[in-house]
PDB file of C-alpha atoms in Angstrom:
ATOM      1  CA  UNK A  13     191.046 123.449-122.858  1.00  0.00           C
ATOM      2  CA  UNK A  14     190.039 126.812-120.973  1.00  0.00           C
ATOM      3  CA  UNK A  15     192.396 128.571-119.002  1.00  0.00           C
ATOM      4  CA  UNK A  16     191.603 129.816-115.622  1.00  0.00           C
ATOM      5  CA  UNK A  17     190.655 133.338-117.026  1.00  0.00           C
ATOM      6  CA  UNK A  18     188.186 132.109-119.113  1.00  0.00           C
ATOM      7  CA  UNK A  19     186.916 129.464-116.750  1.00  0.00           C
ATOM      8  CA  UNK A  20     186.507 132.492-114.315  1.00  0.00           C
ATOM      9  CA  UNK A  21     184.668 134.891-116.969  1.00  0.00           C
ATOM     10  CA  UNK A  22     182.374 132.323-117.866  1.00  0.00           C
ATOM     11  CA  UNK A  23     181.549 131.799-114.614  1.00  0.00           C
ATOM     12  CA  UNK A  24     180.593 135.021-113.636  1.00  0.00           C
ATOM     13  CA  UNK A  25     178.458 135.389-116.765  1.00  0.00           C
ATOM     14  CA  UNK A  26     176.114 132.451-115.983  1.00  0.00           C
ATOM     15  CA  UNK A  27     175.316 134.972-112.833  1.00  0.00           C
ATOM     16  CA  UNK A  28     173.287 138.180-112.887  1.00  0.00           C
ATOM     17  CA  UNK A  29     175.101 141.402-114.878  1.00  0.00           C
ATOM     18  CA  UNK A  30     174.334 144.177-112.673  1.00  0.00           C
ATOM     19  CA  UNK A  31     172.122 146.782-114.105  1.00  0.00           C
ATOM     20  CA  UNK A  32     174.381 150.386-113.928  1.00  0.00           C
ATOM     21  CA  UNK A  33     175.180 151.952-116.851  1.00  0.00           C
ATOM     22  CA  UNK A  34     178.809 150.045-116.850  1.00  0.00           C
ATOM     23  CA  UNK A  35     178.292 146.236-115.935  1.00  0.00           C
ATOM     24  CA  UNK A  36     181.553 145.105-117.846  1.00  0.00           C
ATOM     25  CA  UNK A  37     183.690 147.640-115.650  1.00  0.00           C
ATOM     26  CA  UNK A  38     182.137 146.136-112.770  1.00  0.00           C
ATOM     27  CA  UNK A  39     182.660 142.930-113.507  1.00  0.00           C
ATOM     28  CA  UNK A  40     186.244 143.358-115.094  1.00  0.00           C
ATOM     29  CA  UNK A  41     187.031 144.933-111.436  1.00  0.00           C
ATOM     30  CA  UNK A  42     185.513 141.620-109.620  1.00  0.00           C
ATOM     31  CA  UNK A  43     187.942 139.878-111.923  1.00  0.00           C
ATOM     32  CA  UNK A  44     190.489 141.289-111.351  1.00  0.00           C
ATOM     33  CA  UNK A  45     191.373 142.129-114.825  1.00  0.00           C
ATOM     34  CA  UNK A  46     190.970 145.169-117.364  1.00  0.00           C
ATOM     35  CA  UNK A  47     188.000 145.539-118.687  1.00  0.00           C
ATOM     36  CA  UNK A  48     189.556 145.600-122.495  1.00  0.00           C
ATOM     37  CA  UNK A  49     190.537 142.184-121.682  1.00  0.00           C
ATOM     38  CA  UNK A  50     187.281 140.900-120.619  1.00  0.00           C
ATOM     39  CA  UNK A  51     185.291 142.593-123.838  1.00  0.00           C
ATOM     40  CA  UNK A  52     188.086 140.572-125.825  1.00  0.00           C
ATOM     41  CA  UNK A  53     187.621 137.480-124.102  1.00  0.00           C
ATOM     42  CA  UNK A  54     184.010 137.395-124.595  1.00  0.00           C
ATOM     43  CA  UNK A  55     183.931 138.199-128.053  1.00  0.00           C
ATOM     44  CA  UNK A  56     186.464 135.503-128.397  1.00  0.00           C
ATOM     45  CA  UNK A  57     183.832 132.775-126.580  1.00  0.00           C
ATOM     46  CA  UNK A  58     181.231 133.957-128.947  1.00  0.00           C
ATOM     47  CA  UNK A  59     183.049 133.619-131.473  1.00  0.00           C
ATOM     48  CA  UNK A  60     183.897 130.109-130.848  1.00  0.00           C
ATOM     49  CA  UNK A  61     180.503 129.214-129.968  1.00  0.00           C
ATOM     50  CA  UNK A  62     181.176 128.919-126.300  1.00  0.00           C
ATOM     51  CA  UNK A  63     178.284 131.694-125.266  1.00  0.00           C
ATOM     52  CA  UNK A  64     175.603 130.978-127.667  1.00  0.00           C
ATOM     53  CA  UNK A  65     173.541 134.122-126.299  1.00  0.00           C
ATOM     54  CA  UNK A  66     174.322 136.873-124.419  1.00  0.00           C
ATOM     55  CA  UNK A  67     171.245 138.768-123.007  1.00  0.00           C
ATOM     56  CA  UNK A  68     168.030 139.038-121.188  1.00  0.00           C
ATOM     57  CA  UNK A  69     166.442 135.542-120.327  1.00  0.00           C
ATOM     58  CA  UNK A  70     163.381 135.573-119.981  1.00  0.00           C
ATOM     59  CA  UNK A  71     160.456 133.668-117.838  1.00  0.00           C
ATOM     60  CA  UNK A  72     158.520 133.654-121.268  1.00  0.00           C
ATOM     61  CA  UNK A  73     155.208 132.544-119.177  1.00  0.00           C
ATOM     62  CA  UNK A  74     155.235 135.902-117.482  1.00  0.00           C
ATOM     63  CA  UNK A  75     156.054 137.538-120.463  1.00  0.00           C
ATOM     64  CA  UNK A  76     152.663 136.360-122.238  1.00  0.00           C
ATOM     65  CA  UNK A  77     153.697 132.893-123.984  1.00  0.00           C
ATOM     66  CA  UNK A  78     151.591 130.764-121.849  1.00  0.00           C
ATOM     67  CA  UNK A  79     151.477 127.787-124.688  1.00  0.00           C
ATOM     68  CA  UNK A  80     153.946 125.593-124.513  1.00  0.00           C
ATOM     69  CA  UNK A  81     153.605 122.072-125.676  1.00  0.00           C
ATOM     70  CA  UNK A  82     156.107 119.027-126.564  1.00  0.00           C
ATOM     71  CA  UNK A  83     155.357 117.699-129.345  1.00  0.00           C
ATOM     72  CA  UNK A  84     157.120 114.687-130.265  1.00  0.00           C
ATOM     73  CA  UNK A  85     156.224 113.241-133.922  1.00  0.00           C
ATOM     74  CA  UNK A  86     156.939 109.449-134.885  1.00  0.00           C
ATOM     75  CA  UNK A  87     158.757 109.733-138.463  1.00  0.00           C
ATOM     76  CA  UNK A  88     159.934 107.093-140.705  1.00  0.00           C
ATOM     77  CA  UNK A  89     163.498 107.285-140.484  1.00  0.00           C
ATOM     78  CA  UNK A  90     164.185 108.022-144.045  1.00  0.00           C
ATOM     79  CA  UNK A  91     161.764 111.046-143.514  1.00  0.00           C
ATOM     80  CA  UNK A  92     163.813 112.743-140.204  1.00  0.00           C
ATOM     81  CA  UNK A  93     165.715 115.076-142.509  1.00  0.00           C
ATOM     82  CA  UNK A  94     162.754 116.277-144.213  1.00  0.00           C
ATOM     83  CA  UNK A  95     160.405 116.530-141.695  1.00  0.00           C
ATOM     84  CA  UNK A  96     163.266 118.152-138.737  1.00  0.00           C
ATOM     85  CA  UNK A  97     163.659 120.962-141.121  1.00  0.00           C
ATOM     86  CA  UNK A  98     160.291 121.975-141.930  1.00  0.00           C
ATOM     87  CA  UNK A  99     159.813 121.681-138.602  1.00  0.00           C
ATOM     88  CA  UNK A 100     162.545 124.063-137.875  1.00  0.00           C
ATOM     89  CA  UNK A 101     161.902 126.610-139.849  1.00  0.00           C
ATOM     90  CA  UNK A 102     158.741 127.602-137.933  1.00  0.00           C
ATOM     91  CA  UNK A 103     159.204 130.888-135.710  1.00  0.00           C
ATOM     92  CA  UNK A 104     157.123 129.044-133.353  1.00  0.00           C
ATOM     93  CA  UNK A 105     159.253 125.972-133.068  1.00  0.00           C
ATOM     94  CA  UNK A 106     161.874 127.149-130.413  1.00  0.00           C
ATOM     95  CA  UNK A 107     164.186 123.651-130.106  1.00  0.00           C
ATOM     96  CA  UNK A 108     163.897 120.550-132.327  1.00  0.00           C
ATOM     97  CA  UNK A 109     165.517 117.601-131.614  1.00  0.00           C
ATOM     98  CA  UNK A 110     165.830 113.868-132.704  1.00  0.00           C
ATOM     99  CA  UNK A 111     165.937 111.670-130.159  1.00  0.00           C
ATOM    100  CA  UNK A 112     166.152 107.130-130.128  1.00  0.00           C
ATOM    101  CA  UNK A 113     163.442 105.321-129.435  1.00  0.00           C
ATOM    102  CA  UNK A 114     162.385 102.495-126.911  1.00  0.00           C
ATOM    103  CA  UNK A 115     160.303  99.878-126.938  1.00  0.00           C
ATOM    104  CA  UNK A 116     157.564 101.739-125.285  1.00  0.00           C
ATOM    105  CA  UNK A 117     158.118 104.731-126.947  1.00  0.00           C
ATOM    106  CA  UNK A 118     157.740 105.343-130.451  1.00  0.00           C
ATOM    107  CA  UNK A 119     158.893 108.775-131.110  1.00  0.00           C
ATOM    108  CA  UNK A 120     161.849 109.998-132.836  1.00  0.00           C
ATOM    109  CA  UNK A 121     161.666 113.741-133.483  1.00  0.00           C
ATOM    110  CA  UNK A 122     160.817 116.229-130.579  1.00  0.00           C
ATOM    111  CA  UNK A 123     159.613 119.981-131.038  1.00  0.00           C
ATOM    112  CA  UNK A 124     158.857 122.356-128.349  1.00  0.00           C
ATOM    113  CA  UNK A 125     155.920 125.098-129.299  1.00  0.00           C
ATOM    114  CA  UNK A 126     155.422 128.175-128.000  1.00  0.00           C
ATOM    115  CA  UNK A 127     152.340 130.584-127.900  1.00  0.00           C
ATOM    116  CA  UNK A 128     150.373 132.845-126.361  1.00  0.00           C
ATOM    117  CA  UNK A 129     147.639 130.163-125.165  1.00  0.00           C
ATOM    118  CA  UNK A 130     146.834 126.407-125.656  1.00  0.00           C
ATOM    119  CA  UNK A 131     144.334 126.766-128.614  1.00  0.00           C
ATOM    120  CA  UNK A 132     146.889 128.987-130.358  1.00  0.00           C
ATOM    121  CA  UNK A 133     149.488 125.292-129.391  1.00  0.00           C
ATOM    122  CA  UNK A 134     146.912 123.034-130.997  1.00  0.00           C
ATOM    123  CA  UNK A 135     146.286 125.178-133.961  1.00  0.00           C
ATOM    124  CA  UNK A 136     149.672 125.696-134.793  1.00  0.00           C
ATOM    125  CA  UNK A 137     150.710 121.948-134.243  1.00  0.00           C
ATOM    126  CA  UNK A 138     147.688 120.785-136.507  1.00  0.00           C
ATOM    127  CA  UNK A 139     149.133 123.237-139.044  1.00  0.00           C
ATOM    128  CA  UNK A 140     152.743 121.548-138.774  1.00  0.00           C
ATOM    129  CA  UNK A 141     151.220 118.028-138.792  1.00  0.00           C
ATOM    130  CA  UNK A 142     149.599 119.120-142.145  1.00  0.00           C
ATOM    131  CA  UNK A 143     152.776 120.424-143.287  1.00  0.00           C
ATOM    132  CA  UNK A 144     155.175 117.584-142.752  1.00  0.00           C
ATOM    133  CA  UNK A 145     152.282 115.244-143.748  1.00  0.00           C
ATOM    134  CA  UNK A 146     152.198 112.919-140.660  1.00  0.00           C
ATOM    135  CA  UNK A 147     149.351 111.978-137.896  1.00  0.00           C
ATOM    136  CA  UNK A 148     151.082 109.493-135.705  1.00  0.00           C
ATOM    137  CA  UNK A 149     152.060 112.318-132.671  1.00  0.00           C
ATOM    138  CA  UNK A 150     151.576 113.362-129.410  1.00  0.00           C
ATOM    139  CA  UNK A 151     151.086 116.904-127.591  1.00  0.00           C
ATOM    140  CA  UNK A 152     152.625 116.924-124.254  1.00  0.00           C
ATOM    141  CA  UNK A 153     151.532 120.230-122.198  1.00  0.00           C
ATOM    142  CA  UNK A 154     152.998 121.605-119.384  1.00  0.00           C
ATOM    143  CA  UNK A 155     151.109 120.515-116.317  1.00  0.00           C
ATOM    144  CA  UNK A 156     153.395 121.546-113.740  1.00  0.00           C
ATOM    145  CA  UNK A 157     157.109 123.224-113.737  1.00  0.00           C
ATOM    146  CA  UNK A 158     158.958 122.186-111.017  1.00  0.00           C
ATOM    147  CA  UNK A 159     162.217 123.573-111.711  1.00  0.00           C
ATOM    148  CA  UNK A 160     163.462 126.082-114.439  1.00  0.00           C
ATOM    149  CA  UNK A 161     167.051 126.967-114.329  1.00  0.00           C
ATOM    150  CA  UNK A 162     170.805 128.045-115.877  1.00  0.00           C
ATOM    151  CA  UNK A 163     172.769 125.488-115.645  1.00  0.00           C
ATOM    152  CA  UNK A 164     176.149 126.142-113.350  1.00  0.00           C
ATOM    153  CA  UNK A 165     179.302 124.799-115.442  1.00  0.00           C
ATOM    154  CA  UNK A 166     182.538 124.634-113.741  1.00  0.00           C
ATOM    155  CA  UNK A 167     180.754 124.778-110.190  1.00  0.00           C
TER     156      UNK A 167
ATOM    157  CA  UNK B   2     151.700 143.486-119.011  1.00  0.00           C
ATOM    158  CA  UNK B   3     154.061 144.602-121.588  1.00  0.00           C
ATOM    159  CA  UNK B   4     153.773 147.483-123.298  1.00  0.00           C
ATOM    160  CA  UNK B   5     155.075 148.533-126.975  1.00  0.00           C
ATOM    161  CA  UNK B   6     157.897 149.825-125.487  1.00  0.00           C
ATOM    162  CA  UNK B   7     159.014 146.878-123.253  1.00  0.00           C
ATOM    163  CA  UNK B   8     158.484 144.634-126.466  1.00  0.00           C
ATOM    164  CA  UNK B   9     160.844 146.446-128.365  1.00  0.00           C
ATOM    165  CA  UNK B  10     163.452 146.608-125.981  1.00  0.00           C
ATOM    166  CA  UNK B  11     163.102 142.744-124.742  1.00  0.00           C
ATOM    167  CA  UNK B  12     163.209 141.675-128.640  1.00  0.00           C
ATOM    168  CA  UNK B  13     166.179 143.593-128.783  1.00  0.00           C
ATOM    169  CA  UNK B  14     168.105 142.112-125.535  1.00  0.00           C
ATOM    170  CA  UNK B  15     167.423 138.570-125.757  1.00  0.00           C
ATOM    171  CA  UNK B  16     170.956 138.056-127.118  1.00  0.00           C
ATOM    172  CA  UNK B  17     174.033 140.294-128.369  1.00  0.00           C
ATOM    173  CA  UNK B  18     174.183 142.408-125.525  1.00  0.00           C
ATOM    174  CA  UNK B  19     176.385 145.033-127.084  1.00  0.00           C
ATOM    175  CA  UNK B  20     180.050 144.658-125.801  1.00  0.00           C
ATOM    176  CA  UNK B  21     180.702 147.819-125.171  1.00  0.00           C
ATOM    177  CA  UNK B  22     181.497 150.166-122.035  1.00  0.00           C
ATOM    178  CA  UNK B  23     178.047 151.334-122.021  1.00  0.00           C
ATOM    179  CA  UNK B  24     175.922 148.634-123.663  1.00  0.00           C
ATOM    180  CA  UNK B  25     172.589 149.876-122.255  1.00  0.00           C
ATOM    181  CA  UNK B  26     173.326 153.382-123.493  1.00  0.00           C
ATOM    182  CA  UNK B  27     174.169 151.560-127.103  1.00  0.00           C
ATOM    183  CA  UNK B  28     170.717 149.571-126.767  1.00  0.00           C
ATOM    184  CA  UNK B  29     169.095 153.247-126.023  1.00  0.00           C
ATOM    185  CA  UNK B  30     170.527 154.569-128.941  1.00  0.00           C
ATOM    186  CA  UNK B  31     169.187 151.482-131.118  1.00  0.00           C
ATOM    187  CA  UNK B  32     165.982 151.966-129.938  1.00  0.00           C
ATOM    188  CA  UNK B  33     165.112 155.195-129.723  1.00  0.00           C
ATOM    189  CA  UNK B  34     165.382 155.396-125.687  1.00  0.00           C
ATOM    190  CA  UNK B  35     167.676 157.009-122.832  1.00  0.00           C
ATOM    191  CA  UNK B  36     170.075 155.095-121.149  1.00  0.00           C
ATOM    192  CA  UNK B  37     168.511 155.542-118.139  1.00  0.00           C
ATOM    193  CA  UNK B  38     165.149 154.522-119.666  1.00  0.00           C
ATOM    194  CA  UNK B  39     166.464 151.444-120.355  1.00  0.00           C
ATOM    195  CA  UNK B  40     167.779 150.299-117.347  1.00  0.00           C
ATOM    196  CA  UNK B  41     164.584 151.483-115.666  1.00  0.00           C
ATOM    197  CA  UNK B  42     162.537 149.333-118.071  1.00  0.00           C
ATOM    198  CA  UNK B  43     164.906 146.153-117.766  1.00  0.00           C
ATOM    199  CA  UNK B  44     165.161 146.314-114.067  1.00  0.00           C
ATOM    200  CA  UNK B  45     161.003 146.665-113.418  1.00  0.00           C
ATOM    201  CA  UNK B  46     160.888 143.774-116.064  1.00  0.00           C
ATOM    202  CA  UNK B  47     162.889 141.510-113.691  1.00  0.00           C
ATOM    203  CA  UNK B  48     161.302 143.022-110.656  1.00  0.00           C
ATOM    204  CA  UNK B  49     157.883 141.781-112.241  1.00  0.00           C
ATOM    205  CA  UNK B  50     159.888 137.830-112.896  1.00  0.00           C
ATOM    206  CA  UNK B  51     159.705 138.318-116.657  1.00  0.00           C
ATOM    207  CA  UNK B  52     163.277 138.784-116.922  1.00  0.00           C
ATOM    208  CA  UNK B  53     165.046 135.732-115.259  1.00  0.00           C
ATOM    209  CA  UNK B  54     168.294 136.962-115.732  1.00  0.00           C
ATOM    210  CA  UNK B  55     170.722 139.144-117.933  1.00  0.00           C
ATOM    211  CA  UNK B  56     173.549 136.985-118.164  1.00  0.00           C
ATOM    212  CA  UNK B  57     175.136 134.585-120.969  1.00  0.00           C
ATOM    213  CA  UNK B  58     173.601 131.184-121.834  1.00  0.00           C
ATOM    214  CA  UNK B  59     176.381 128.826-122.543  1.00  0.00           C
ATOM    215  CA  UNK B  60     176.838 126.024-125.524  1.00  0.00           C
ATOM    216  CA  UNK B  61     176.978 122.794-122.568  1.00  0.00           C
ATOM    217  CA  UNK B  62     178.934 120.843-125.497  1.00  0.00           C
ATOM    218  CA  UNK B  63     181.092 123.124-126.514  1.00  0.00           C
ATOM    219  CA  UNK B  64     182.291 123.403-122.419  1.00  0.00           C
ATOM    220  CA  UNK B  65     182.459 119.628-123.140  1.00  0.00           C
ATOM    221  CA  UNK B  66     179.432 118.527-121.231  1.00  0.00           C
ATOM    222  CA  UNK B  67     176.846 115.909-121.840  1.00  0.00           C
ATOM    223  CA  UNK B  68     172.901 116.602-121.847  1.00  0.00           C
ATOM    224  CA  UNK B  69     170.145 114.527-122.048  1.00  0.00           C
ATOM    225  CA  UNK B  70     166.399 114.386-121.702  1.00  0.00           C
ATOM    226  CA  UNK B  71     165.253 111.961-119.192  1.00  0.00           C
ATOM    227  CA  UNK B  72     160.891 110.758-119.021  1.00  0.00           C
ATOM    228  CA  UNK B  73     159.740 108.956-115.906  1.00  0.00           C
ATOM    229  CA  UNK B  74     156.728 107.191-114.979  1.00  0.00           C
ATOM    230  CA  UNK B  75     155.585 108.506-111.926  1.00  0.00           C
ATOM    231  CA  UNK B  76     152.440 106.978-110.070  1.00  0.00           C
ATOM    232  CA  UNK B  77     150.003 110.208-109.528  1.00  0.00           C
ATOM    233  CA  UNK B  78     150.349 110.148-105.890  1.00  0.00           C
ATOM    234  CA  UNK B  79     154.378 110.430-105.486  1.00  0.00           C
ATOM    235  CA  UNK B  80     154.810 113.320-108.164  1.00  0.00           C
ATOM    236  CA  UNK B  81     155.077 115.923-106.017  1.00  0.00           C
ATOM    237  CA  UNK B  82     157.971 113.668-104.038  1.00  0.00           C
ATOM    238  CA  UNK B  83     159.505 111.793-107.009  1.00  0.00           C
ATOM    239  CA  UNK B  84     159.695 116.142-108.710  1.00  0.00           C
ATOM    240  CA  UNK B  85     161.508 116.719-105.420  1.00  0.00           C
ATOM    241  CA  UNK B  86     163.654 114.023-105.423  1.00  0.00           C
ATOM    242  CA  UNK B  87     165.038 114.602-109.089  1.00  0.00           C
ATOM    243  CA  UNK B  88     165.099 118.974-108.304  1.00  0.00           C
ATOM    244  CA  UNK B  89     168.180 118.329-105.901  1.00  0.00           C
ATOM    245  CA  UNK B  90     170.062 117.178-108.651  1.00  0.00           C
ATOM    246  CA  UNK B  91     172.431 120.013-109.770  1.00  0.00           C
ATOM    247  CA  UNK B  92     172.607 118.955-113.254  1.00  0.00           C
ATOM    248  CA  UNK B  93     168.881 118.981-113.724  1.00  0.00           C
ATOM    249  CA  UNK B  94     167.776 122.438-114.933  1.00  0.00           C
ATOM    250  CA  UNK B  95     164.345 121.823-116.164  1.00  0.00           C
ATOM    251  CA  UNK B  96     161.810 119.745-114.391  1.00  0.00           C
ATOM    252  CA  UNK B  97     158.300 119.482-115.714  1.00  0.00           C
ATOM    253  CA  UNK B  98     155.054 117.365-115.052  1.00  0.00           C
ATOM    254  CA  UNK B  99     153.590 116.893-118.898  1.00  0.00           C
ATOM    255  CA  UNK B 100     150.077 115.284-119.355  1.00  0.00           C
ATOM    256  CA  UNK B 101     151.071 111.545-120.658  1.00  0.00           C
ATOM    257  CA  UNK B 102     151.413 108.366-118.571  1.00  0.00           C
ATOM    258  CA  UNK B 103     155.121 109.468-118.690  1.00  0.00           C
ATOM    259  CA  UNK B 104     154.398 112.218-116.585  1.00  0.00           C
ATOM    260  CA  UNK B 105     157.678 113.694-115.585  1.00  0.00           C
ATOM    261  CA  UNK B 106     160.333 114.933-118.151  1.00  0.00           C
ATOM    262  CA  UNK B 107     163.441 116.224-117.075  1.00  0.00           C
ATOM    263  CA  UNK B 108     166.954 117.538-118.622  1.00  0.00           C
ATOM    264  CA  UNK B 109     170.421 115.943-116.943  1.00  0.00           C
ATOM    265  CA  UNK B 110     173.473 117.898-118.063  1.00  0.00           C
ATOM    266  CA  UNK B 111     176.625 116.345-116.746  1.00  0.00           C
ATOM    267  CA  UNK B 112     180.495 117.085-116.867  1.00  0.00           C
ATOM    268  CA  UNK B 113     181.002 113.397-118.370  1.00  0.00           C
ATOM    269  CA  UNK B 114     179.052 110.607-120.099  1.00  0.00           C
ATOM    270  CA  UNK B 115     179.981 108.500-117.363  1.00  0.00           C
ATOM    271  CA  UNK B 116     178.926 111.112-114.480  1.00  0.00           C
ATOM    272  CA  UNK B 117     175.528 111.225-116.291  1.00  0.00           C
ATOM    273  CA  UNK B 118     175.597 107.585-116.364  1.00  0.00           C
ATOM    274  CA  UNK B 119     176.381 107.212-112.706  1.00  0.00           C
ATOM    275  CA  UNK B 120     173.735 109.976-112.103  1.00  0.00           C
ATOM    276  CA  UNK B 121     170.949 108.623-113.520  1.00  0.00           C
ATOM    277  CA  UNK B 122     171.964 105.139-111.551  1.00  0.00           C
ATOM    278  CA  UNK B 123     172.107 106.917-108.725  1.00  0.00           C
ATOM    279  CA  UNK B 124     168.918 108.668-109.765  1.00  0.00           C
ATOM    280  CA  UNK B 125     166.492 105.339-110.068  1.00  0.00           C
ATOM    281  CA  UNK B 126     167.554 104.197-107.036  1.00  0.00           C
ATOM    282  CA  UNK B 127     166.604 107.156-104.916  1.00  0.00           C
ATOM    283  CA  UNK B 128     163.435 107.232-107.013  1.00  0.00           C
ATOM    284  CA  UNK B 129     162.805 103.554-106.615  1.00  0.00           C
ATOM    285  CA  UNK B 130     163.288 101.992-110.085  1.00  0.00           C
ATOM    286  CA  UNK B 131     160.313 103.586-111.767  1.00  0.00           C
ATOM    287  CA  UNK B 132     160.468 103.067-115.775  1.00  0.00           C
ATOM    288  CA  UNK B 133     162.784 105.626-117.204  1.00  0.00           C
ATOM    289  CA  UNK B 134     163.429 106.969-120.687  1.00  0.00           C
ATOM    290  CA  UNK B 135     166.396 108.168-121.530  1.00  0.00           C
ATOM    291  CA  UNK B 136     166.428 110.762-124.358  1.00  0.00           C
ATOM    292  CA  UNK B 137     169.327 112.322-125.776  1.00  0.00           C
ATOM    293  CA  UNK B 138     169.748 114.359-128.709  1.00  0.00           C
ATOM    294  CA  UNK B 139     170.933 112.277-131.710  1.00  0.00           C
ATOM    295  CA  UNK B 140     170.551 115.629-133.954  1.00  0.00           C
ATOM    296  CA  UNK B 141     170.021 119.471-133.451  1.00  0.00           C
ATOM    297  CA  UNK B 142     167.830 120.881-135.984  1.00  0.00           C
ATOM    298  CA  UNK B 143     167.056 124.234-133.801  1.00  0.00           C
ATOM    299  CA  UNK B 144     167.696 125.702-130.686  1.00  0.00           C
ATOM    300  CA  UNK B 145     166.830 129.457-130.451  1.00  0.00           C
ATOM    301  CA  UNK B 146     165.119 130.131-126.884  1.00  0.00           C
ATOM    302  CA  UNK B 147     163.869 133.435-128.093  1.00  0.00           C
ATOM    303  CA  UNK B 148     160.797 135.074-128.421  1.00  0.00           C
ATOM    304  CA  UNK B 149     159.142 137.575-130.798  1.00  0.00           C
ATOM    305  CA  UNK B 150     157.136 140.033-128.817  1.00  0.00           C
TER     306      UNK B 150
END
């Protein structure tokens, strides 16, 4: 599906670019390849949707977004549609997701909230609740982050 | 903290890196800034850990990988060893303690349904059968892991 070019380029772009004035160069020369080519071949993975972002990443905690709550929202079935893409379309909601259920666990639709503080979490969620017209839901904070990192594919 | 500066250039570089020879002097010229300002600014904003990386973030499905989200009930006094258990999984990149009686919620991302299968067998027994939800996406209705400044 990828050949070894590719596999290698996407590799070395789940590590650090270095920060001189040309990283591509650099890391064309690591490659062992021209760095036309590797431009080429990236714009081809974004293109297909392989790199969905390519960029800064940031620890948004540091960076002042110390909110951050799941929410996950019990919706009639019917409703997911509806309610996923109100949901959605809120700059604070960064990832939405429906998800099954289990016997223990009622919820179907997950959102994850950013902002700058807990009460700024709460207000906004009560706003969305409001919005999608539904009270059966749950705000799960962040007590404790244990691990937070990029994934390694092809390791 | 950040400054009106740092904003600008951080809502700016949070995706589309230019692909260019010189994409930092092409973000300059964007923005208003030298080239040399920029890389000044990005590499004190990763020496302060608000900048995790400058890299690519990948599409796991489109590499053909599977993902899920994965709850466990954890009694309060084995989080801290049940969190460490589950960390030295390579496929788990985000590990968090939330405030519900299931108290640990984790993401598996695996090469194969059946290696995240096998992993998450693998996974309760090390842990010692504690109830487990398992999570995954049946629909995407957003992912955009960026932030307005």
């Amino acid at each position: 599906m990828f050949s070894a070019q590719e596999i290698a380029i996407i590799k070395r772009l789940q590590e650090d670019l270095p920060l001189v004035p040309q990283p591509y160069a650099v890391l064309a020369t690591q490659l062992g390849i021209s760095e036309a080519d590797l431009l080429k071949c990236i714009e081809q993975l974004q293109a297909q949707g392989v790199i969905r972002r390519l960029g800064a990443i940031l620890r948004h905690r540091q960076a002042g977004m110390q909110g951050n709550v799941m929410v996950v929202w019990r919706v009639p079935p019917a409703e997911i549609n509806r309610v996923g893409e109100i949901l959605a379309r809120s700059p604070a909601v960064t990832h939405c997701y429906e998800r099954p259920t289990a016997p223990d666990w009622p919820y179907n639709l997950y959102s994850m909230v950013h902002a700058r503080d807990e009460i700024e979490c709460r207000s906004i969620v009560q706003d969305l609740a409001l919005q999608v017209g539904l009270e059966d839901y749950q705000l799960l904070f962040t007590v404790k982050e244990f691990k937070k990192t990029s994934m390694h594919y092809f390791a | 903290m950040l400054n009106e500066r740092d904003r600008q250039l951080l809502n700016r570089l949070q995706s589309h890196l230019p692909l260019k020879s010189n994409p930092f002097q092409a973000v300059g010229e964007e923005l208003g800034m030298t080239e040399t300002e920029v890389l000044e600014r990005l590499s004190r904003l990763k020496q302060k850990g608000i900048i995790r990386r400058i890299g690519a973030s990948m599409n796991s499905q489109s590499l053909g990988y599977v993902s899920t989200l994965v709850a466990l009930k954890v009694p309060e006094g084995r989080l801290m060893e049940v969190a460490g258990l589950i960390n030295q999984f390579p496929g788990v990149t985000h590990n968090y303690q939330r405030n519900h009686t299931y108290n640990l919620w984790f993401t598996l991302i695996s090469p194969s349904q059946q290696e995240l299968e096998g992993t998450l067998k693998e996974l309760q027994k090390r842990v010692g059968n504690l109830p487990l939800l398992n999570l995954p996406a049946r629909r995407l209705f957003k992912i955009r892991a960026e932030f307005v400044f």
